Amino acid sequence: MRSIWNGAISFGLVSIPIKLFNATESHSISFRQIHTEDGGRVRYRKVCELDGEELDASEIGKAYEDADGSLVPITDDDLAALPLPTARTIEIVAFVPADSIDPLQIDTAYYLSASGVPAAKPYTLLREALKRSRKVAVAKFALRGRERLGMLRVVDDVIAMHGLLWPDEIRAPEGVAPDSAVKIRDAELDLADALMDTLGEVDVDSLHDDYREAVESLIASKAGGALPPAEAPEAKGGGKVIDLMAALEKSVRAAKEARGEEAAEPAEVTELKPRKTAARKPAPAKKTTTKTTSAKAATNSTSKASAAKKSAASPKASAAGAKKSTATTAKKTAKKAAPRKRASA
């Protein structure tokens, strides 16, 4: 590895010459920009605004742009001459428990190597002191034009340093938490704890970047003239509203089966049925109509039977009625014809 910075660790009155190395590297696949019409490469050229000439890296310096737009040139020598103890020194300011460092502050990681044979003993002393104290060192250092915070800890037999963001560089999580109040039952927490215990630990070295492998496979396929790989099937159960307790129970059972353990009790996921629109009941009028129709039919039948019975008895009734009518008429006629008697004087 090639060192990116040379300096010293200031440990009280002890100075430890060190070299700084990048501890990480990116394996992400980078793409180039092309003209989609003809596939030509798109490049960015660094051109001076005053004379229009294209410049290479050796001709480019740095400057600070003032509020009025004017540029103040700043050279590397200007930065190196700053009256700061951290210009070429990693100055340890305190030793604290590792859990007192907010993980949100942790930034780029570096390896620190003893520079030369004389630095080996003080380097080893600091390393063993960190191991025995089970603490980390908080330090200040200057790198790439700015002063930074650092955290020194032991990784195997090497002192590693993590760059730390300043506390005022961490944003407050305002408006991020759910707005609505959510109540979690103890039974749900118990199942979540059981799931966490069942999943257990993982060997980080066994994890790998599936996305990068898929992109590499795509590139290899297209470079060889083959068709790109088929799309991955969608994850099962996506978008479904399920019962949380049942989902937790099934997750615990699946995790135990994956670890070769038998689940204590089988769990089934019960999907919450979507709300159904209430079906309209048959209008009461239809039922009434049916009953009314039946009643009318029965009434009509009775009426027809009565009419038939009356029709059968109608000759006798007609004769009796005619005789009665004749007698009444004769009686009225005789009464009118009889003379009224006058009373004597």
Tab-separated table of C-alpha atoms in Angstrom:
chain	number	residue	atom	x	y	z
A	1	MET	CA	0.000	0.000	0.000
A	2	ARG	CA	1.087	3.556	-0.622
A	3	SER	CA	1.000	6.004	2.279
A	4	ILE	CA	-1.085	9.138	1.825
A	5	TRP	CA	0.262	11.174	4.746
A	6	ASN	CA	3.370	11.283	6.937
A	7	GLY	CA	3.387	12.718	10.434
A	8	ALA	CA	3.487	11.708	14.081
A	9	ILE	CA	1.183	10.700	16.930
A	10	SER	CA	1.508	13.042	19.891
A	11	PHE	CA	0.975	10.959	23.066
A	12	GLY	CA	1.749	13.407	25.870
A	13	LEU	CA	5.467	14.092	25.540
A	14	VAL	CA	5.912	10.960	23.442
A	15	SER	CA	6.065	11.441	19.668
A	16	ILE	CA	5.508	8.427	17.417
A	17	PRO	CA	6.450	8.895	13.733
A	18	ILE	CA	3.784	7.212	11.587
A	19	LYS	CA	2.567	6.791	8.041
A	20	LEU	CA	-1.107	6.973	7.127
A	21	PHE	CA	-2.696	4.437	4.772
A	22	ASN	CA	-6.234	4.137	3.471
A	23	ALA	CA	-7.859	1.209	5.274
A	24	THR	CA	-10.715	0.797	2.812
A	25	GLU	CA	-11.206	0.586	-0.934
A	26	SER	CA	-14.275	0.812	-3.099
A	27	HIS	CA	-15.283	-2.133	-5.275
A	28	SER	CA	-18.278	-0.397	-6.794
A	29	ILE	CA	-18.481	-0.499	-10.585
A	30	SER	CA	-17.965	2.873	-12.224
A	31	PHE	CA	-19.592	3.872	-15.503
A	32	ARG	CA	-18.538	6.300	-18.203
A	33	GLN	CA	-20.849	8.768	-19.863
A	34	ILE	CA	-21.492	8.225	-23.572
A	35	HIS	CA	-23.463	9.828	-26.354
A	36	THR	CA	-26.513	7.577	-26.631
A	37	GLU	CA	-26.893	8.234	-30.371
A	38	ASP	CA	-23.481	7.023	-31.536
A	39	GLY	CA	-21.832	5.620	-28.375
A	40	GLY	CA	-19.091	8.251	-28.334
A	41	ARG	CA	-17.373	8.948	-25.018
A	42	VAL	CA	-18.362	12.160	-23.225
A	43	ARG	CA	-15.407	13.848	-21.509
A	44	TYR	CA	-15.028	16.824	-19.250
A	45	ARG	CA	-12.185	19.155	-20.043
A	46	LYS	CA	-10.669	21.616	-17.564
A	47	VAL	CA	-10.370	24.896	-19.385
A	48	CYS	CA	-9.176	28.249	-18.100
A	49	GLU	CA	-11.918	30.879	-18.360
A	50	LEU	CA	-9.445	33.638	-19.240
A	51	ASP	CA	-7.440	32.198	-22.123
A	52	GLY	CA	-9.605	29.178	-23.030
A	53	GLU	CA	-6.678	26.748	-22.835
A	54	GLU	CA	-7.114	23.193	-21.600
A	55	LEU	CA	-5.052	22.455	-18.460
A	56	ASP	CA	-3.556	19.341	-16.947
A	57	ALA	CA	-3.408	18.515	-13.197
A	58	SER	CA	0.055	20.023	-12.658
A	59	GLU	CA	-1.199	23.426	-13.781
A	60	ILE	CA	-4.200	23.520	-11.475
A	61	GLY	CA	-4.095	24.993	-7.963
A	62	LYS	CA	-6.728	25.936	-5.391
A	63	ALA	CA	-8.332	29.193	-4.347
A	64	TYR	CA	-11.059	30.423	-2.008
A	65	GLU	CA	-14.002	32.240	-3.589
A	66	ASP	CA	-14.963	35.293	-1.591
A	67	ALA	CA	-18.506	36.604	-1.192
A	68	ASP	CA	-18.023	39.105	-4.008
A	69	GLY	CA	-16.815	36.385	-6.394
A	70	SER	CA	-13.129	37.236	-6.193
A	71	LEU	CA	-10.672	34.339	-5.831
A	72	VAL	CA	-7.965	34.161	-3.156
A	73	PRO	CA	-5.195	31.691	-4.198
A	74	ILE	CA	-4.121	29.222	-1.464
A	75	THR	CA	-1.052	27.001	-1.910
A	76	ASP	CA	-0.037	23.791	-0.152
A	77	ASP	CA	2.847	25.683	1.433
A	78	ASP	CA	0.383	28.187	2.880
A	79	LEU	CA	-1.544	25.384	4.533
A	80	ALA	CA	1.592	23.635	5.789
A	81	ALA	CA	2.790	26.861	7.435
A	82	LEU	CA	-0.354	27.273	9.516
A	83	PRO	CA	0.473	27.666	13.236
A	84	LEU	CA	-1.409	24.505	14.228
A	85	PRO	CA	0.038	21.609	16.235
A	86	THR	CA	-2.065	19.233	14.133
A	87	ALA	CA	-0.577	20.286	10.789
A	88	ARG	CA	1.688	17.226	10.817
A	89	THR	CA	0.633	15.628	14.076
A	90	ILE	CA	-2.192	13.409	15.255
A	91	GLU	CA	-2.678	14.969	18.697
A	92	ILE	CA	-4.390	12.666	21.223
A	93	VAL	CA	-6.618	14.747	23.507
A	94	ALA	CA	-8.443	12.067	25.543
A	95	PHE	CA	-9.131	8.369	26.102
A	96	VAL	CA	-12.832	7.426	26.286
A	97	PRO	CA	-14.994	4.274	26.200
A	98	ALA	CA	-15.730	3.164	22.653
A	99	ASP	CA	-19.502	3.309	23.195
A	100	SER	CA	-19.266	7.036	23.980
A	101	ILE	CA	-18.598	7.736	20.279
A	102	ASP	CA	-21.774	8.195	18.262
A	103	PRO	CA	-21.562	5.870	15.202
A	104	LEU	CA	-23.078	8.689	13.143
A	105	GLN	CA	-19.779	10.542	13.538
A	106	ILE	CA	-17.592	7.736	12.170
A	107	ASP	CA	-16.164	8.533	8.740
A	108	THR	CA	-13.205	7.272	6.673
A	109	ALA	CA	-10.889	4.630	8.173
A	110	TYR	CA	-7.088	4.633	8.041
A	111	TYR	CA	-4.228	2.375	9.181
A	112	LEU	CA	-1.363	3.911	11.121
A	113	SER	CA	2.067	2.345	10.616
A	114	ALA	CA	5.237	2.997	12.602
A	115	SER	CA	7.630	4.978	10.431
A	116	GLY	CA	11.096	3.548	10.962
A	117	VAL	CA	12.676	1.316	13.577
A	118	PRO	CA	12.837	3.950	16.384
A	119	ALA	CA	9.045	4.351	16.190
A	120	ALA	CA	8.348	0.649	16.768
A	121	LYS	CA	8.587	0.692	20.581
A	122	PRO	CA	6.420	3.779	21.316
A	123	TYR	CA	3.945	2.541	18.664
A	124	THR	CA	3.703	-0.846	20.411
A	125	LEU	CA	3.382	0.859	23.797
A	126	LEU	CA	0.381	2.894	22.649
A	127	ARG	CA	-1.192	-0.159	21.025
A	128	GLU	CA	-0.901	-2.286	24.176
A	129	ALA	CA	-2.139	0.555	26.365
A	130	LEU	CA	-5.257	0.864	24.216
A	131	LYS	CA	-5.804	-2.892	24.404
A	132	ARG	CA	-5.493	-3.072	28.178
A	133	SER	CA	-7.642	-0.011	28.871
A	134	ARG	CA	-10.344	-1.147	26.442
A	135	LYS	CA	-10.723	2.471	25.452
A	136	VAL	CA	-10.275	4.476	22.277
A	137	ALA	CA	-8.230	7.627	21.814
A	138	VAL	CA	-9.832	10.827	20.567
A	139	ALA	CA	-7.426	12.924	18.525
A	140	LYS	CA	-7.239	15.986	16.291
A	141	PHE	CA	-5.348	16.023	12.997
A	142	ALA	CA	-5.140	18.055	9.810
A	143	LEU	CA	-5.583	16.400	6.437
A	144	ARG	CA	-6.453	17.708	2.975
A	145	GLY	CA	-6.818	21.309	3.984
A	146	ARG	CA	-8.902	20.961	7.126
A	147	GLU	CA	-8.617	19.945	10.756
A	148	ARG	CA	-10.514	16.832	11.713
A	149	LEU	CA	-11.398	14.639	14.641
A	150	GLY	CA	-10.148	11.081	14.810
A	151	MET	CA	-10.705	7.939	16.881
A	152	LEU	CA	-7.773	5.574	17.381
A	153	ARG	CA	-8.415	1.921	18.184
A	154	VAL	CA	-6.620	-1.405	17.830
A	155	VAL	CA	-7.387	-3.764	14.944
A	156	ASP	CA	-5.408	-6.995	15.311
A	157	ASP	CA	-1.867	-5.701	15.859
A	158	VAL	CA	-2.356	-2.388	14.081
A	159	ILE	CA	-3.552	1.004	15.314
A	160	ALA	CA	-6.431	2.149	13.132
A	161	MET	CA	-7.867	5.634	13.002
A	162	HIS	CA	-11.398	6.566	12.024
A	163	GLY	CA	-12.050	10.092	10.911
A	164	LEU	CA	-14.903	11.611	12.934
A	165	LEU	CA	-17.343	14.289	11.898
A	166	TRP	CA	-17.529	17.297	14.157
A	167	PRO	CA	-20.632	17.273	16.398
A	168	ASP	CA	-22.127	20.270	14.559
A	169	GLU	CA	-21.932	18.303	11.292
A	170	ILE	CA	-24.534	15.803	12.527
A	171	ARG	CA	-28.069	16.784	11.627
A	172	ALA	CA	-30.852	16.548	14.187
A	173	PRO	CA	-33.443	13.897	13.171
A	174	GLU	CA	-36.346	16.337	13.130
A	175	GLY	CA	-39.486	15.152	11.363
A	176	VAL	CA	-38.078	11.676	10.732
A	177	ALA	CA	-39.885	9.630	13.396
A	178	PRO	CA	-43.507	8.526	12.737
A	179	ASP	CA	-45.994	11.302	13.441
A	180	SER	CA	-48.816	9.086	14.645
A	181	ALA	CA	-48.682	7.395	18.038
A	182	VAL	CA	-48.147	3.641	17.729
A	183	LYS	CA	-48.767	1.257	20.613
A	184	ILE	CA	-46.626	-1.882	20.774
A	185	ARG	CA	-47.853	-4.791	22.891
A	186	ASP	CA	-45.571	-6.780	25.166
A	187	ALA	CA	-46.374	-9.952	23.208
A	188	GLU	CA	-45.114	-8.319	20.013
A	189	LEU	CA	-41.910	-7.212	21.739
A	190	ASP	CA	-41.394	-10.729	23.087
A	191	LEU	CA	-41.696	-12.190	19.595
A	192	ALA	CA	-39.337	-9.541	18.198
A	193	ASP	CA	-36.798	-10.454	20.910
A	194	ALA	CA	-37.224	-14.133	20.076
A	195	LEU	CA	-36.617	-13.398	16.394
A	196	MET	CA	-33.472	-11.414	17.214
A	197	ASP	CA	-32.167	-14.249	19.394
A	198	THR	CA	-32.974	-16.842	16.739
A	199	LEU	CA	-31.242	-14.930	13.948
A	200	GLY	CA	-28.213	-14.689	16.214
A	201	GLU	CA	-24.864	-13.468	14.898
A	202	VAL	CA	-23.456	-13.482	11.394
A	203	ASP	CA	-19.974	-13.855	9.986
A	204	VAL	CA	-19.563	-10.543	8.166
A	205	ASP	CA	-16.886	-12.087	5.941
A	206	SER	CA	-19.557	-14.386	4.483
A	207	LEU	CA	-21.628	-11.452	3.208
A	208	HIS	CA	-21.071	-10.199	-0.326
A	209	ASP	CA	-22.363	-7.606	-2.760
A	210	ASP	CA	-25.113	-9.309	-4.800
A	211	TYR	CA	-25.839	-6.149	-6.772
A	212	ARG	CA	-22.224	-5.797	-7.942
A	213	GLU	CA	-22.153	-9.455	-9.016
A	214	ALA	CA	-25.384	-8.984	-10.965
A	215	VAL	CA	-23.963	-5.888	-12.731
A	216	GLU	CA	-20.751	-7.753	-13.581
A	217	SER	CA	-22.818	-10.619	-15.010
A	218	LEU	CA	-24.842	-8.139	-17.062
A	219	ILE	CA	-21.693	-6.502	-18.438
A	220	ALA	CA	-20.157	-9.873	-19.326
A	221	SER	CA	-23.341	-10.970	-21.084
A	222	LYS	CA	-23.654	-7.805	-23.151
A	223	ALA	CA	-19.934	-7.768	-23.985
A	224	GLY	CA	-20.243	-11.336	-25.325
A	225	GLY	CA	-23.308	-10.479	-27.382
A	226	ALA	CA	-25.650	-12.559	-25.239
A	227	LEU	CA	-29.023	-11.467	-23.973
A	228	PRO	CA	-29.053	-9.854	-20.532
A	229	PRO	CA	-30.104	-12.181	-17.678
A	230	ALA	CA	-33.791	-12.487	-16.918
A	231	GLU	CA	-35.287	-10.225	-14.303
A	232	ALA	CA	-35.316	-11.567	-10.772
A	233	PRO	CA	-38.740	-12.657	-9.539
A	234	GLU	CA	-40.472	-10.350	-7.131
A	235	ALA	CA	-40.239	-11.175	-3.472
A	236	LYS	CA	-43.185	-13.180	-2.227
A	237	GLY	CA	-45.644	-11.435	0.013
A	238	GLY	CA	-44.679	-7.957	-1.091
A	239	GLY	CA	-47.344	-5.347	-0.534
A	240	LYS	CA	-49.684	-7.637	1.384
A	241	VAL	CA	-51.161	-6.483	4.663
A	242	ILE	CA	-50.499	-9.260	7.160
A	243	ASP	CA	-51.057	-9.756	10.829
A	244	LEU	CA	-47.935	-8.563	12.672
A	245	MET	CA	-48.033	-11.260	15.360
A	246	ALA	CA	-48.442	-14.027	12.805
A	247	ALA	CA	-45.636	-12.589	10.659
A	248	LEU	CA	-43.299	-12.504	13.663
A	249	GLU	CA	-44.196	-16.064	14.591
A	250	LYS	CA	-43.563	-17.275	11.061
A	251	SER	CA	-40.263	-15.376	10.937
A	252	VAL	CA	-39.094	-17.042	14.154
A	253	ARG	CA	-40.070	-20.468	12.820
A	254	ALA	CA	-38.299	-19.856	9.488
A	255	ALA	CA	-35.159	-18.645	11.258
A	256	LYS	CA	-35.107	-21.742	13.458
A	257	GLU	CA	-35.565	-24.007	10.455
A	258	ALA	CA	-32.705	-22.221	8.683
A	259	ARG	CA	-30.478	-22.882	11.698
A	260	GLY	CA	-31.548	-26.548	11.802
A	261	GLU	CA	-33.732	-26.154	14.871
A	262	GLU	CA	-37.298	-27.318	15.246
A	263	ALA	CA	-39.922	-24.727	15.891
A	264	ALA	CA	-41.846	-25.228	19.131
A	265	GLU	CA	-45.226	-24.563	17.600
A	266	PRO	CA	-46.192	-24.127	13.977
A	267	ALA	CA	-47.392	-20.688	13.130
A	268	GLU	CA	-49.590	-19.650	10.287
A	269	VAL	CA	-49.852	-16.236	8.746
A	270	THR	CA	-53.375	-14.884	8.692
A	271	GLU	CA	-53.868	-12.285	6.038
A	272	LEU	CA	-56.142	-9.417	6.961
A	273	LYS	CA	-59.102	-9.418	4.622
A	274	PRO	CA	-59.714	-6.133	2.861
A	275	ARG	CA	-62.820	-4.248	3.802
A	276	LYS	CA	-65.813	-5.248	1.764
A	277	THR	CA	-68.542	-2.885	0.707
A	278	ALA	CA	-71.760	-3.932	2.388
A	279	ALA	CA	-73.901	-5.832	-0.104
A	280	ARG	CA	-77.340	-4.402	-0.655
A	281	LYS	CA	-80.067	-6.537	0.816
A	282	PRO	CA	-83.087	-7.320	-1.369
A	283	ALA	CA	-85.583	-4.511	-1.072
A	284	PRO	CA	-88.378	-5.300	1.403
A	285	ALA	CA	-90.867	-4.324	-1.295
A	286	LYS	CA	-89.916	-7.392	-3.324
A	287	LYS	CA	-90.540	-9.750	-0.403
A	288	THR	CA	-93.842	-7.942	0.367
A	289	THR	CA	-94.795	-8.139	-3.275
A	290	THR	CA	-94.205	-11.882	-3.277
A	291	LYS	CA	-96.253	-12.375	-0.148
A	292	THR	CA	-98.931	-9.972	-1.395
A	293	THR	CA	-99.097	-11.781	-4.699
A	294	SER	CA	-99.584	-15.098	-2.917
A	295	ALA	CA	-102.230	-13.568	-0.660
A	296	LYS	CA	-104.019	-12.054	-3.631
A	297	ALA	CA	-103.951	-15.361	-5.413
A	298	ALA	CA	-105.461	-17.075	-2.363
A	299	THR	CA	-108.105	-14.326	-2.019
A	300	ASN	CA	-108.984	-14.581	-5.705
A	301	SER	CA	-109.398	-18.332	-5.362
A	302	THR	CA	-111.705	-17.860	-2.365
A	303	SER	CA	-113.662	-15.153	-4.175
A	304	LYS	CA	-114.078	-17.375	-7.204
A	305	ALA	CA	-115.303	-20.246	-5.033
A	306	SER	CA	-117.795	-17.990	-3.279
A	307	ALA	CA	-118.954	-16.597	-6.585
A	308	ALA	CA	-119.470	-20.098	-7.945
A	309	LYS	CA	-121.473	-21.096	-4.827
A	310	LYS	CA	-123.652	-18.037	-5.109
A	311	SER	CA	-124.076	-18.666	-8.800
A	312	ALA	CA	-125.344	-22.195	-8.078
A	313	ALA	CA	-127.978	-20.897	-5.615
A	314	SER	CA	-129.017	-17.973	-7.813
A	315	PRO	CA	-132.193	-19.545	-9.518
A	316	LYS	CA	-133.970	-20.141	-6.177
A	317	ALA	CA	-132.929	-16.798	-4.810
A	318	SER	CA	-134.161	-15.070	-7.981
A	319	ALA	CA	-137.578	-16.786	-7.834
A	320	ALA	CA	-138.091	-15.994	-4.141
A	321	GLY	CA	-137.080	-12.418	-4.736
A	322	ALA	CA	-139.498	-12.047	-7.645
A	323	LYS	CA	-142.429	-13.483	-5.610
A	324	LYS	CA	-141.672	-11.172	-2.662
A	325	SER	CA	-141.439	-8.181	-4.962
A	326	THR	CA	-144.846	-8.969	-6.591
A	327	ALA	CA	-146.605	-9.284	-3.231
A	328	THR	CA	-145.223	-6.015	-1.983
A	329	THR	CA	-146.329	-4.205	-5.148
A	330	ALA	CA	-149.944	-5.545	-4.921
A	331	LYS	CA	-150.245	-4.524	-1.264
A	332	LYS	CA	-149.142	-0.963	-2.023
A	333	THR	CA	-151.637	-0.710	-4.956
A	334	ALA	CA	-154.617	-1.889	-2.840
A	335	LYS	CA	-153.804	0.613	-0.101
A	336	LYS	CA	-153.824	3.484	-2.556
A	337	ALA	CA	-157.140	2.398	-4.116
A	338	ALA	CA	-159.084	2.237	-0.775
A	339	PRO	CA	-161.249	5.436	-0.113
A	340	ARG	CA	-160.567	7.402	3.103
A	341	LYS	CA	-163.521	7.620	5.564
A	342	ARG	CA	-164.495	11.118	6.677
A	343	ALA	CA	-165.472	11.741	10.303
A	344	SER	CA	-169.148	12.696	10.857
A	345	ALA	CA	-170.027	16.182	11.892
